[in-house]
PDB file of C-alpha atoms and ligand atoms in Angstrom:
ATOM      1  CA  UNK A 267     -66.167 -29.269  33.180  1.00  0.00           C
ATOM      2  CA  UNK A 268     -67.171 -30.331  30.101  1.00  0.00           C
ATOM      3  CA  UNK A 269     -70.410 -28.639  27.729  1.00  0.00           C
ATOM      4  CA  UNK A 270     -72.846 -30.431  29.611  1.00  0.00           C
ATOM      5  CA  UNK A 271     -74.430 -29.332  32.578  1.00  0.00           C
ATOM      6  CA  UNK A 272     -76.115 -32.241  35.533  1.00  0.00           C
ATOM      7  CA  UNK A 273     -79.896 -32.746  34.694  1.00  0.00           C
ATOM      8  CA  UNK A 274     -80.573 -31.371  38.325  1.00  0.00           C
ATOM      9  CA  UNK A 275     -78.747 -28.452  37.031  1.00  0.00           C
ATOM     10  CA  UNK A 276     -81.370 -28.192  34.171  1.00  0.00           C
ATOM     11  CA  UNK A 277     -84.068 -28.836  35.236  1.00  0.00           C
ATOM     12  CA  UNK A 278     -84.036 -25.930  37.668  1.00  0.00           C
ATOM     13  CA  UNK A 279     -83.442 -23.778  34.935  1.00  0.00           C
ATOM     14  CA  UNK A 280     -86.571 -25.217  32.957  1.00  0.00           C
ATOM     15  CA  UNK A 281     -89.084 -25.098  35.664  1.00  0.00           C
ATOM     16  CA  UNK A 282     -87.498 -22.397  38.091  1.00  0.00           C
ATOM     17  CA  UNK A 283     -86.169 -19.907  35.895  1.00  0.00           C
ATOM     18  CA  UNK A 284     -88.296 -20.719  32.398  1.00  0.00           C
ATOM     19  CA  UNK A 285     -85.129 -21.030  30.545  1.00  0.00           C
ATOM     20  CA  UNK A 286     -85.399 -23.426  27.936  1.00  0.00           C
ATOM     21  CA  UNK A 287     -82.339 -25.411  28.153  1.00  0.00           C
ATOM     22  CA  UNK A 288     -83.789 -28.960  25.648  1.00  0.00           C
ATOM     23  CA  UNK A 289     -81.015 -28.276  23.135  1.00  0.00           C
ATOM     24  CA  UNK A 290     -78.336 -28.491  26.316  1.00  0.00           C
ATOM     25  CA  UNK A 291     -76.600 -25.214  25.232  1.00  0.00           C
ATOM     26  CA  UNK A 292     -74.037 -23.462  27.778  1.00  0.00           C
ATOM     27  CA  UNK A 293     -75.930 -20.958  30.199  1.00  0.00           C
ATOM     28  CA  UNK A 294     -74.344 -17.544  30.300  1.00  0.00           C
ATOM     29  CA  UNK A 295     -75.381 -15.422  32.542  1.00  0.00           C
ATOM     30  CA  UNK A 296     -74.831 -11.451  31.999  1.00  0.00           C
ATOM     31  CA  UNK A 297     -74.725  -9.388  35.398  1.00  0.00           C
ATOM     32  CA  UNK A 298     -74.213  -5.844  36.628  1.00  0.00           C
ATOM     33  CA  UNK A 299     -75.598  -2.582  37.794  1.00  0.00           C
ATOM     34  CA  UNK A 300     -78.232  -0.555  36.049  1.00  0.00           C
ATOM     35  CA  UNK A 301     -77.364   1.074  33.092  1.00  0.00           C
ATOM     36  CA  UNK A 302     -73.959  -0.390  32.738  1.00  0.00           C
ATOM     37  CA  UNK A 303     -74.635  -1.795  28.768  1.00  0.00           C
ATOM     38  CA  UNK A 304     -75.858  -5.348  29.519  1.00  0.00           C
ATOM     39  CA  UNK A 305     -78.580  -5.166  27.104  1.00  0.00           C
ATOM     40  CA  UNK A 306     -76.521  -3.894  24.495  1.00  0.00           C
ATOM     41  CA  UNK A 307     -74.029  -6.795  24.470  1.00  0.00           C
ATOM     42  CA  UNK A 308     -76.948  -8.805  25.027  1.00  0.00           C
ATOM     43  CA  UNK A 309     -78.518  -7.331  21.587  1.00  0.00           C
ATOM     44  CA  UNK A 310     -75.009  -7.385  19.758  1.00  0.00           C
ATOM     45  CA  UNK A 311     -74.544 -11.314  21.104  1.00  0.00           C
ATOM     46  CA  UNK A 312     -78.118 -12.084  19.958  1.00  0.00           C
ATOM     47  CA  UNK A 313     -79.175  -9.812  17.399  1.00  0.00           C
ATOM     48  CA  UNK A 314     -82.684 -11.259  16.534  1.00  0.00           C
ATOM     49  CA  UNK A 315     -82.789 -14.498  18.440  1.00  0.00           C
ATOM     50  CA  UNK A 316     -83.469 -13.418  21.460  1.00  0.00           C
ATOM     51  CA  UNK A 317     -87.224 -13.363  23.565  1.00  0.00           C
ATOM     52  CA  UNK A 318     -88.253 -11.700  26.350  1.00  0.00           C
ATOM     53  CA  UNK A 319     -90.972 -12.320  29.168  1.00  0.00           C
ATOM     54  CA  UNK A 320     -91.041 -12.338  33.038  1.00  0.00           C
ATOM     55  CA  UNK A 321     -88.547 -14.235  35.478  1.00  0.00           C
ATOM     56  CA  UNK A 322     -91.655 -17.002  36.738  1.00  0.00           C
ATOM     57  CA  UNK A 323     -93.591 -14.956  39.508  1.00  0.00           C
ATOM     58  CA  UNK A 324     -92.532 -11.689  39.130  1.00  0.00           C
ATOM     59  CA  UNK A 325     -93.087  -8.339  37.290  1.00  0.00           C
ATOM     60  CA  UNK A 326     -89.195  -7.966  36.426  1.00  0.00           C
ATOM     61  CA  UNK A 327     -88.316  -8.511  32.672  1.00  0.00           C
ATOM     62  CA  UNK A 328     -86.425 -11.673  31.647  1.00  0.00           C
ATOM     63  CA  UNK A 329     -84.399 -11.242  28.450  1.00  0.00           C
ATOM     64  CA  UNK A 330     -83.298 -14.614  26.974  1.00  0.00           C
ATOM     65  CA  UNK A 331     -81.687 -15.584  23.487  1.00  0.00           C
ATOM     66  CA  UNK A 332     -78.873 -17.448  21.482  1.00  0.00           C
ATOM     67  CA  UNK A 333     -75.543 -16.688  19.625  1.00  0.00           C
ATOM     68  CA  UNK A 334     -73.329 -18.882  17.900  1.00  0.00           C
ATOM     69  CA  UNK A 335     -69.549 -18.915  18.229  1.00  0.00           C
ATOM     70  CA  UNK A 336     -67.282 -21.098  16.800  1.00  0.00           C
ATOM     71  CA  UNK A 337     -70.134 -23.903  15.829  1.00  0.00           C
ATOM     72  CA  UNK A 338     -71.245 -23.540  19.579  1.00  0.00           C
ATOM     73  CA  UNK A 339     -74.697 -22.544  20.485  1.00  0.00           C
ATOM     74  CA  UNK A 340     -74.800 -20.521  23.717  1.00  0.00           C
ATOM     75  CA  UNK A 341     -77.665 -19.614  25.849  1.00  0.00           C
ATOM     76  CA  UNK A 342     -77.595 -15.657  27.146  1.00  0.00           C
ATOM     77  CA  UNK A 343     -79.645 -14.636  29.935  1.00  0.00           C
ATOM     78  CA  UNK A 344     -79.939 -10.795  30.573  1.00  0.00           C
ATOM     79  CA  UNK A 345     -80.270 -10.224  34.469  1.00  0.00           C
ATOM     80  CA  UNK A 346     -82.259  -7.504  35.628  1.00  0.00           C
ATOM     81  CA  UNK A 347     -79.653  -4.537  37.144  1.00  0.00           C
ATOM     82  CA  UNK A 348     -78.370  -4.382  40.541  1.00  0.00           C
ATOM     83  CA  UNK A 349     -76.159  -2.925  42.935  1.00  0.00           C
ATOM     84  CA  UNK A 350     -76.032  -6.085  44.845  1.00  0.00           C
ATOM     85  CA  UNK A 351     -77.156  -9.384  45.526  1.00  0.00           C
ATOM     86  CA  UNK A 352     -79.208  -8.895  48.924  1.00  0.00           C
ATOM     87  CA  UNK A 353     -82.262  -9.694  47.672  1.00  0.00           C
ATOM     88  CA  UNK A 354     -83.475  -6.250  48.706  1.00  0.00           C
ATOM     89  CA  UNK A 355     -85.638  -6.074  45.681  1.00  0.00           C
ATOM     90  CA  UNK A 356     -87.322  -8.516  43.159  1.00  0.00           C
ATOM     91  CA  UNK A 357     -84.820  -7.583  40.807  1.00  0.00           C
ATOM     92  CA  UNK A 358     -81.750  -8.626  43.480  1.00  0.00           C
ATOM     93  CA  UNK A 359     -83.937 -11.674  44.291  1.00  0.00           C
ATOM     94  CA  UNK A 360     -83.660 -12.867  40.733  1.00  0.00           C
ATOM     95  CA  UNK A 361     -80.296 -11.947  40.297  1.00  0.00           C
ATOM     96  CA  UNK A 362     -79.213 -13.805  43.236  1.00  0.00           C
ATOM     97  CA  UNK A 363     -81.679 -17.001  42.879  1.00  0.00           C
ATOM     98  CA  UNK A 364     -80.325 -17.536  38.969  1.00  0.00           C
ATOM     99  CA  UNK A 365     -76.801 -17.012  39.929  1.00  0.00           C
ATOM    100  CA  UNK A 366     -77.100 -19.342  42.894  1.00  0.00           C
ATOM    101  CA  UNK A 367     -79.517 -21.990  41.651  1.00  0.00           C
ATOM    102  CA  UNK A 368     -79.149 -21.565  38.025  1.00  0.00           C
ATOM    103  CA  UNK A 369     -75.615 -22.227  38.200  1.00  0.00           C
ATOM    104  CA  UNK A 370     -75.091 -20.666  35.099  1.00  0.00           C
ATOM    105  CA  UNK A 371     -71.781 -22.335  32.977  1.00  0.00           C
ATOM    106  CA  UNK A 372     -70.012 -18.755  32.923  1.00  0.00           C
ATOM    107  CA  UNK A 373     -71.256 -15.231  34.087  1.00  0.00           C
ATOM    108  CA  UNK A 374     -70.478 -11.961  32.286  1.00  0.00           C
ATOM    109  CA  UNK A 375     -70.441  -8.943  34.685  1.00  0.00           C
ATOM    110  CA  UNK A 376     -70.776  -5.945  32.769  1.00  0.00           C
ATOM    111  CA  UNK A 377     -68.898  -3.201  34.863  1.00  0.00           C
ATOM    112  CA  UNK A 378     -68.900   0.846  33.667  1.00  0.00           C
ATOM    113  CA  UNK A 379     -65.582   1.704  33.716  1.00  0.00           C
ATOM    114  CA  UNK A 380     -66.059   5.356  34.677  1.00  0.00           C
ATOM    115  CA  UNK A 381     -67.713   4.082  38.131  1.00  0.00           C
ATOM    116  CA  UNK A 382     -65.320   1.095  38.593  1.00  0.00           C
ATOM    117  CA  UNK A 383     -65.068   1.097  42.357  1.00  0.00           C
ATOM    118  CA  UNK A 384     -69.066   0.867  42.843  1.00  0.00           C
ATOM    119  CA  UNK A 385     -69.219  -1.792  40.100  1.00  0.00           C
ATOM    120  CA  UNK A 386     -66.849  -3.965  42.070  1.00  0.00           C
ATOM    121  CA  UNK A 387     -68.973  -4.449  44.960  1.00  0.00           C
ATOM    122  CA  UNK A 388     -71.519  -6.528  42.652  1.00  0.00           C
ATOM    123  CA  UNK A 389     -68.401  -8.205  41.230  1.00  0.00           C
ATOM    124  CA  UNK A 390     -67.327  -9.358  44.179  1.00  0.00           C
ATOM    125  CA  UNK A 391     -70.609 -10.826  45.548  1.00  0.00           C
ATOM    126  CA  UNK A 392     -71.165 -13.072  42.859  1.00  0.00           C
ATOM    127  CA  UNK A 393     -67.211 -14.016  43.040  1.00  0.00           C
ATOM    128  CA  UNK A 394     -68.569 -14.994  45.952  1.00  0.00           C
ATOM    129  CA  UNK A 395     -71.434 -17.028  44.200  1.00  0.00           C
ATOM    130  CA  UNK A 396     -69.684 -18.772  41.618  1.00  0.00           C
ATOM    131  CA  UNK A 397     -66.109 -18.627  40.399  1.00  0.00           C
ATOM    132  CA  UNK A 398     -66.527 -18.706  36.622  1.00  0.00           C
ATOM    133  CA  UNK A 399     -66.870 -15.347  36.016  1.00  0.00           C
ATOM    134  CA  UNK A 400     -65.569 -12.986  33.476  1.00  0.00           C
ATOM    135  CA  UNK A 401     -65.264  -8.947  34.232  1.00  0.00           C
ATOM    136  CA  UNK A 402     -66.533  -6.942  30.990  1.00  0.00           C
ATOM    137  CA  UNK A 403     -65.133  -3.935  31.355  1.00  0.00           C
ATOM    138  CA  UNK A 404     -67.792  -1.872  29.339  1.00  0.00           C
ATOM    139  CA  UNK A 405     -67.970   1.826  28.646  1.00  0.00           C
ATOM    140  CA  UNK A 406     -64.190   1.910  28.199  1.00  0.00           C
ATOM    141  CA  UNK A 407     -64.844   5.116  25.549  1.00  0.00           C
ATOM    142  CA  UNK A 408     -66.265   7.057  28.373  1.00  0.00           C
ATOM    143  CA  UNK A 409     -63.499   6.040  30.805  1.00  0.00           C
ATOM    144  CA  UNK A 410     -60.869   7.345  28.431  1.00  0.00           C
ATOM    145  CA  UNK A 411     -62.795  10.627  28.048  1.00  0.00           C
ATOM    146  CA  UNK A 412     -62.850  11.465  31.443  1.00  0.00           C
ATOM    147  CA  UNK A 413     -59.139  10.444  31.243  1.00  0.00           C
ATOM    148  CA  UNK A 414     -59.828   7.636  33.711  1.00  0.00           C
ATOM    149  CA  UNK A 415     -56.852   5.457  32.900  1.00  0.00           C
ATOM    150  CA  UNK A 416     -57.415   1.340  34.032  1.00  0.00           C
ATOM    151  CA  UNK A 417     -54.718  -0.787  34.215  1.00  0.00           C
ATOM    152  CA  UNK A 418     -56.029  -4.084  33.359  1.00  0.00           C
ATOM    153  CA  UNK A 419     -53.512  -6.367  33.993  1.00  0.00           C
ATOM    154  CA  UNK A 420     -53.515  -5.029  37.348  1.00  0.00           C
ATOM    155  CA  UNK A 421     -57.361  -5.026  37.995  1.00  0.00           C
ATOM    156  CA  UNK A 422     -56.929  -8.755  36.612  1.00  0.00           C
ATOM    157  CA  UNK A 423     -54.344  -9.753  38.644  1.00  0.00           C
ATOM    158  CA  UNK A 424     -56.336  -8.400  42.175  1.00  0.00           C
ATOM    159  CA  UNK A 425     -59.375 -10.051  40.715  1.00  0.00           C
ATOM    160  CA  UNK A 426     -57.823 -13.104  39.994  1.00  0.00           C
ATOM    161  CA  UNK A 427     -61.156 -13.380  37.131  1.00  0.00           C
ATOM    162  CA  UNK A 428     -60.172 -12.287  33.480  1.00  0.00           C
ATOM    163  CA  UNK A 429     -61.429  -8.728  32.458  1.00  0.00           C
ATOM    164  CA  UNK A 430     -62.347  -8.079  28.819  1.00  0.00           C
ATOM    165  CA  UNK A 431     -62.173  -4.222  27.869  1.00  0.00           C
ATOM    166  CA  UNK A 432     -65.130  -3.021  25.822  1.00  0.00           C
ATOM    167  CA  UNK A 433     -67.102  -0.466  24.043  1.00  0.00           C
ATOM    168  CA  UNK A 434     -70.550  -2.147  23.694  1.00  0.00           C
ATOM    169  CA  UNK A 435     -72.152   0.032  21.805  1.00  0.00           C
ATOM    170  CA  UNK A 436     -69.721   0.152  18.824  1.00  0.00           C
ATOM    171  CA  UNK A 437     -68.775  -4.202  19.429  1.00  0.00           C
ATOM    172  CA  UNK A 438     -65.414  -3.443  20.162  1.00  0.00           C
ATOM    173  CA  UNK A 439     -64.400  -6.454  22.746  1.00  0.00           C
ATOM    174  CA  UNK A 440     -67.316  -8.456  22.204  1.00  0.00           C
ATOM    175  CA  UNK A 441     -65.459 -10.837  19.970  1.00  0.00           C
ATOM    176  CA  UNK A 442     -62.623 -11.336  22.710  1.00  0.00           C
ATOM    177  CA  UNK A 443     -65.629 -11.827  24.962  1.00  0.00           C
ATOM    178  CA  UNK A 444     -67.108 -14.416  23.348  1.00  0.00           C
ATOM    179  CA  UNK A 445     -63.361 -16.184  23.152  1.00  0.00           C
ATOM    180  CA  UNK A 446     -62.977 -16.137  26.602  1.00  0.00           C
ATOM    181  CA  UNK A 447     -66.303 -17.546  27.429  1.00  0.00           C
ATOM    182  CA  UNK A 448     -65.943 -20.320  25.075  1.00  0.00           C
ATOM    183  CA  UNK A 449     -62.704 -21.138  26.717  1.00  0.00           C
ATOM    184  CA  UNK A 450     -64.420 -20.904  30.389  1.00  0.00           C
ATOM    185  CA  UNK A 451     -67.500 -23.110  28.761  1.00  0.00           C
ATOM    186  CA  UNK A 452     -64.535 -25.444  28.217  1.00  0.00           C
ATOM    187  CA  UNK A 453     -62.806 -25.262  31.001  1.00  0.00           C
ATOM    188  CA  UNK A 454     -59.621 -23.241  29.705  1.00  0.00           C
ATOM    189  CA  UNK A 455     -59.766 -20.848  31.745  1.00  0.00           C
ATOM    190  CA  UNK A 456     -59.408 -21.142  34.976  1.00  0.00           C
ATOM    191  CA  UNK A 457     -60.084 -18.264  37.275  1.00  0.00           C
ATOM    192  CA  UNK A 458     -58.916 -17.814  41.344  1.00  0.00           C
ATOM    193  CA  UNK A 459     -60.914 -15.258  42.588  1.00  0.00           C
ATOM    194  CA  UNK A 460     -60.056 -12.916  45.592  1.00  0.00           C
ATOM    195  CA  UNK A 461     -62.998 -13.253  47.492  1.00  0.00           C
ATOM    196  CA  UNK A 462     -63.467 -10.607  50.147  1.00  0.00           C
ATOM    197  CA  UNK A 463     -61.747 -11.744  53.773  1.00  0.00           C
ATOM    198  CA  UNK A 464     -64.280 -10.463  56.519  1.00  0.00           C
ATOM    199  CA  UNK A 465     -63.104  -9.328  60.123  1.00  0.00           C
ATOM    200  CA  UNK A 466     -61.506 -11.894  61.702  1.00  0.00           C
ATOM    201  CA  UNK A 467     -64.420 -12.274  63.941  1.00  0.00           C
ATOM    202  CA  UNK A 468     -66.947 -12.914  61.481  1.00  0.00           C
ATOM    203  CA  UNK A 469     -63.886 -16.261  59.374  1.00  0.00           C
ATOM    204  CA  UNK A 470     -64.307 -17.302  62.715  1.00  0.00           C
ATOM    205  CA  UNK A 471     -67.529 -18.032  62.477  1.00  0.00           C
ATOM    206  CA  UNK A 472     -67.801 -18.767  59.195  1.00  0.00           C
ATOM    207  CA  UNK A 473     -64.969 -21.716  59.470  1.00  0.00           C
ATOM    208  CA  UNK A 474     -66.981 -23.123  62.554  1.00  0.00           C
ATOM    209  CA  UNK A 475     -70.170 -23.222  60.667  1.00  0.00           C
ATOM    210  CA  UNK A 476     -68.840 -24.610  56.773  1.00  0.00           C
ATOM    211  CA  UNK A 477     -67.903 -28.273  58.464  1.00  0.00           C
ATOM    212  CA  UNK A 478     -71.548 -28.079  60.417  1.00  0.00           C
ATOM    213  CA  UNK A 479     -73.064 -27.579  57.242  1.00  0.00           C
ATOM    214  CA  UNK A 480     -71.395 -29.565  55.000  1.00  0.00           C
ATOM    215  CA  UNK A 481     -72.900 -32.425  56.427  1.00  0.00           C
ATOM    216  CA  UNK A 482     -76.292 -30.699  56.311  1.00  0.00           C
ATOM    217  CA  UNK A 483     -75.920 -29.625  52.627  1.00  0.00           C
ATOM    218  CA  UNK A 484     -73.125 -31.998  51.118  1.00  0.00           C
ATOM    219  CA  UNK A 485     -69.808 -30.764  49.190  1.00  0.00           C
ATOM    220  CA  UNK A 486     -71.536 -29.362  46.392  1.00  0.00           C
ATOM    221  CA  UNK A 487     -73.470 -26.080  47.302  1.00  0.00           C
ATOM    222  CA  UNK A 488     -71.240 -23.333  47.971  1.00  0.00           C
ATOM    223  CA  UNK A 489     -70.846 -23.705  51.782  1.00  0.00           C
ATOM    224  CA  UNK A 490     -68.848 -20.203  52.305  1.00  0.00           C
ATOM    225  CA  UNK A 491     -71.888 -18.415  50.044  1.00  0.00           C
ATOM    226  CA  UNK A 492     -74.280 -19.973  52.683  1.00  0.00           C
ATOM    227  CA  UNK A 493     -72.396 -19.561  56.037  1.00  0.00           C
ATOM    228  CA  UNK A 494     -72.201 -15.405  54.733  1.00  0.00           C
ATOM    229  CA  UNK A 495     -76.346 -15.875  54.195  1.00  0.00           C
ATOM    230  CA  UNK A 496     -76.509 -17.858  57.859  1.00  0.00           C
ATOM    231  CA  UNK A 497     -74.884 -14.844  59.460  1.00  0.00           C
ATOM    232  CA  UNK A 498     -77.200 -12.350  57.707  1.00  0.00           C
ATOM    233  CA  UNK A 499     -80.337 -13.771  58.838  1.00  0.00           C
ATOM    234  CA  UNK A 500     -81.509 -14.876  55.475  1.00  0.00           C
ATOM    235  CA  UNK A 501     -83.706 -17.826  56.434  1.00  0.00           C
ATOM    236  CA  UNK A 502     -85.714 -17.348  53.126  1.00  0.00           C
ATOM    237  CA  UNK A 503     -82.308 -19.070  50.980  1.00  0.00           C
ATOM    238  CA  UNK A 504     -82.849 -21.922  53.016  1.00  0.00           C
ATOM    239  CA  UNK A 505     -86.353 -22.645  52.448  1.00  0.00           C
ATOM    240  CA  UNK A 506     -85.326 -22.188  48.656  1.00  0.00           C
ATOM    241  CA  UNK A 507     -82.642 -24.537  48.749  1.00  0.00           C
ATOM    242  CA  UNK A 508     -84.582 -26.901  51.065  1.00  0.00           C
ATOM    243  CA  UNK A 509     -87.775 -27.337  48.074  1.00  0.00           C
ATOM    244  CA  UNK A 510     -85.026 -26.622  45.191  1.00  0.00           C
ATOM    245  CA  UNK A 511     -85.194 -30.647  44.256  1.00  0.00           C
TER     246      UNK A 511
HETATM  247  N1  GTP B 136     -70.573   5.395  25.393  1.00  0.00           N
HETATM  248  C1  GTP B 136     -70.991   4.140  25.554  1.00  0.00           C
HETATM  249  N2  GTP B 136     -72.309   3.906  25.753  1.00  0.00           N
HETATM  250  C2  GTP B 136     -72.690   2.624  25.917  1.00  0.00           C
HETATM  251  C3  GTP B 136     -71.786   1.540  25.884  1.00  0.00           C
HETATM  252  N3  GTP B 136     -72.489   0.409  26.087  1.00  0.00           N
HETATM  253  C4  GTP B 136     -73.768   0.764  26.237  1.00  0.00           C
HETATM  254  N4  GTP B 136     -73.912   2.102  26.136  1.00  0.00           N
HETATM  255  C5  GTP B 136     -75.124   2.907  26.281  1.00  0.00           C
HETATM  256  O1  GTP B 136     -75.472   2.928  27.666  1.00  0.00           O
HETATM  257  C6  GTP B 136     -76.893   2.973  27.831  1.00  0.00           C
HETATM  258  C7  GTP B 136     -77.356   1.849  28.734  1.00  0.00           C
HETATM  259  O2  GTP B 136     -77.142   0.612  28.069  1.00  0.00           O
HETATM  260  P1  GTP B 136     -78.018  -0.687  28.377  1.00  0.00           P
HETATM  261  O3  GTP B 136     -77.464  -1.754  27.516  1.00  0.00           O
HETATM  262  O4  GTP B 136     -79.454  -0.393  28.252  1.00  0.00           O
HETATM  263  O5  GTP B 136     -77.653  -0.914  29.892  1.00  0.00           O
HETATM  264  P2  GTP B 136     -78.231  -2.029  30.878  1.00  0.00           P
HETATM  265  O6  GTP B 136     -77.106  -2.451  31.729  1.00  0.00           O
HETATM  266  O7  GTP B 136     -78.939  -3.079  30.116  1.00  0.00           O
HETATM  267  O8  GTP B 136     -79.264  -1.179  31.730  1.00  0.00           O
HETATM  268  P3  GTP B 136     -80.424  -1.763  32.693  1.00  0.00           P
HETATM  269  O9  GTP B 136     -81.094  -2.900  31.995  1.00  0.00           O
HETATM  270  O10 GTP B 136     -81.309  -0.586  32.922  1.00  0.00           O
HETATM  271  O11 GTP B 136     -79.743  -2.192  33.951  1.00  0.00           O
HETATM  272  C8  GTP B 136     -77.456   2.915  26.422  1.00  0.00           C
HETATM  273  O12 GTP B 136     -77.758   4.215  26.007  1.00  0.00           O
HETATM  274  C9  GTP B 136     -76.317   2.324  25.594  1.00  0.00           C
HETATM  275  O13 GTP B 136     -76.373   2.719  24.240  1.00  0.00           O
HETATM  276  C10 GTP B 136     -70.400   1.837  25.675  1.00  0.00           C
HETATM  277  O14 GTP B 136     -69.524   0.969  25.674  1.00  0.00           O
HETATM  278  N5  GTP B 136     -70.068   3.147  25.520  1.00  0.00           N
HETATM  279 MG1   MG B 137     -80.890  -3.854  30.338  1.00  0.00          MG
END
């Protein structure tokens, strides 16, 4: 994948998402639960370019801005919090329409180290989304005061996304962030993510229905992503995806 992004692509993001994407700038996404520092390595990637409004018909706060890394211009886009991706809420809605439609270039899921196993579940839904994610593993100085010892490698490794260790609030990691998103952007690095295997029962049915609706909805949506939304009754995706062009 190269810096560019299909005018489809954009265009959703201009009129769906009021992103303004006219100088073609890679879309990165930042993700996660509440309170788990997105805004502040949203702030420390932006500093003053940055504007906020609402997400297009809703009361939730949309955070957008720029940064600048290596002579690249990047778009950030600070999702609202959330434990998942059900759209439960207006804030999960959002989440889950700009992951899904937006098809942002890379997404940054800001996970609190000290409440790793609950952060995962999010993590693991949009793995589900979109493989070009990258894990930042934030509030690492809290961890290691409550002696909570990570091993990264490890967490990587089951994962299969890249995890950056930080400390948001005093920019430690954020430069390695940036690196590794610039080297997603670019396609250099290549994640395999280890999406969650369901009860046999329910692969079943989700490897009889991915053929049906590939021929319904072509190779390029995410046909496991939908199958998972087929089985859970969500008929409102559908009529999304069916008026998305
Ligand atoms: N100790 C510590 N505190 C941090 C770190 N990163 C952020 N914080 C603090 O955690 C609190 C929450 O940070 P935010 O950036 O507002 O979190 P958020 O994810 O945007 O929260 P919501 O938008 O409510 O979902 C703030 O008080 C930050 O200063 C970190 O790495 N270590
Ligand atoms: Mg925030």
């Amino acid at each position: 994948m190269g810096l560019t992004k299909s005018s489809t692509g954009l265009n959703i993001l201009q009129e769906k998402f009021n992103v303004d994407v006219s100088s073609n700038q890679p879309v990165i996404a930042l993700a996660g639960n509440p309170n788990t520092g997105k805004s502040t390595v949203f702030n420390a990637l932006t500093g003053l370019n940055q504007h906020t409004g609402n997400w297009p018909g809703k009361t939730v706060l949309q955070a957008q801005g720029m940064y600048s890394h290596q002579n690249i211009n990047y778009k950030l886009v600070d999702l609202p919090g959330t434990y998942s991706l059900l759209a439960n809420s207006s804030e999960e809605e959002v989440a889950r329409d700009f992951l899904y439609f937006g098809s942002p270039d890379v997404t940054v899921v800001v996970v609190d180290a000290t409440v790793l196993e609950r952060n995962l579940n999010l993590a693991y839904q949009i793995m589900e989304i979109t493989p070009k994610v990258i894990i930042c593993l934030n509030l690492l100085d809290e961890a290691k005061r409550k002696k909570i010892n990570i091993n990264i490698p490890m967490l990587q490794d089951k994962l299969g996304v890249p995890v950056i260790p930080t400390v948001a609030r005093d920019g430690f990691g954020l430069l390695e962030l940036k690196d590794k998103i610039a080297q997603m952007v670019q396609g250099k690095a290549i994640t395999n993510p280890q999406l969650v295997k369901y009860d046999e029962d329910i692969e079943e049915i989700i490897n009889s229905l991915v053929p049906k609706m590939r021929s319904v909805y072509g190779e390029k949506e995410n046909l496991r992503w939908l199958a998972l939304k087929l089985i859970d009754g969500d008929q409102e995706i559908f009529n999304k995806l069916a008026s998305k062009e």
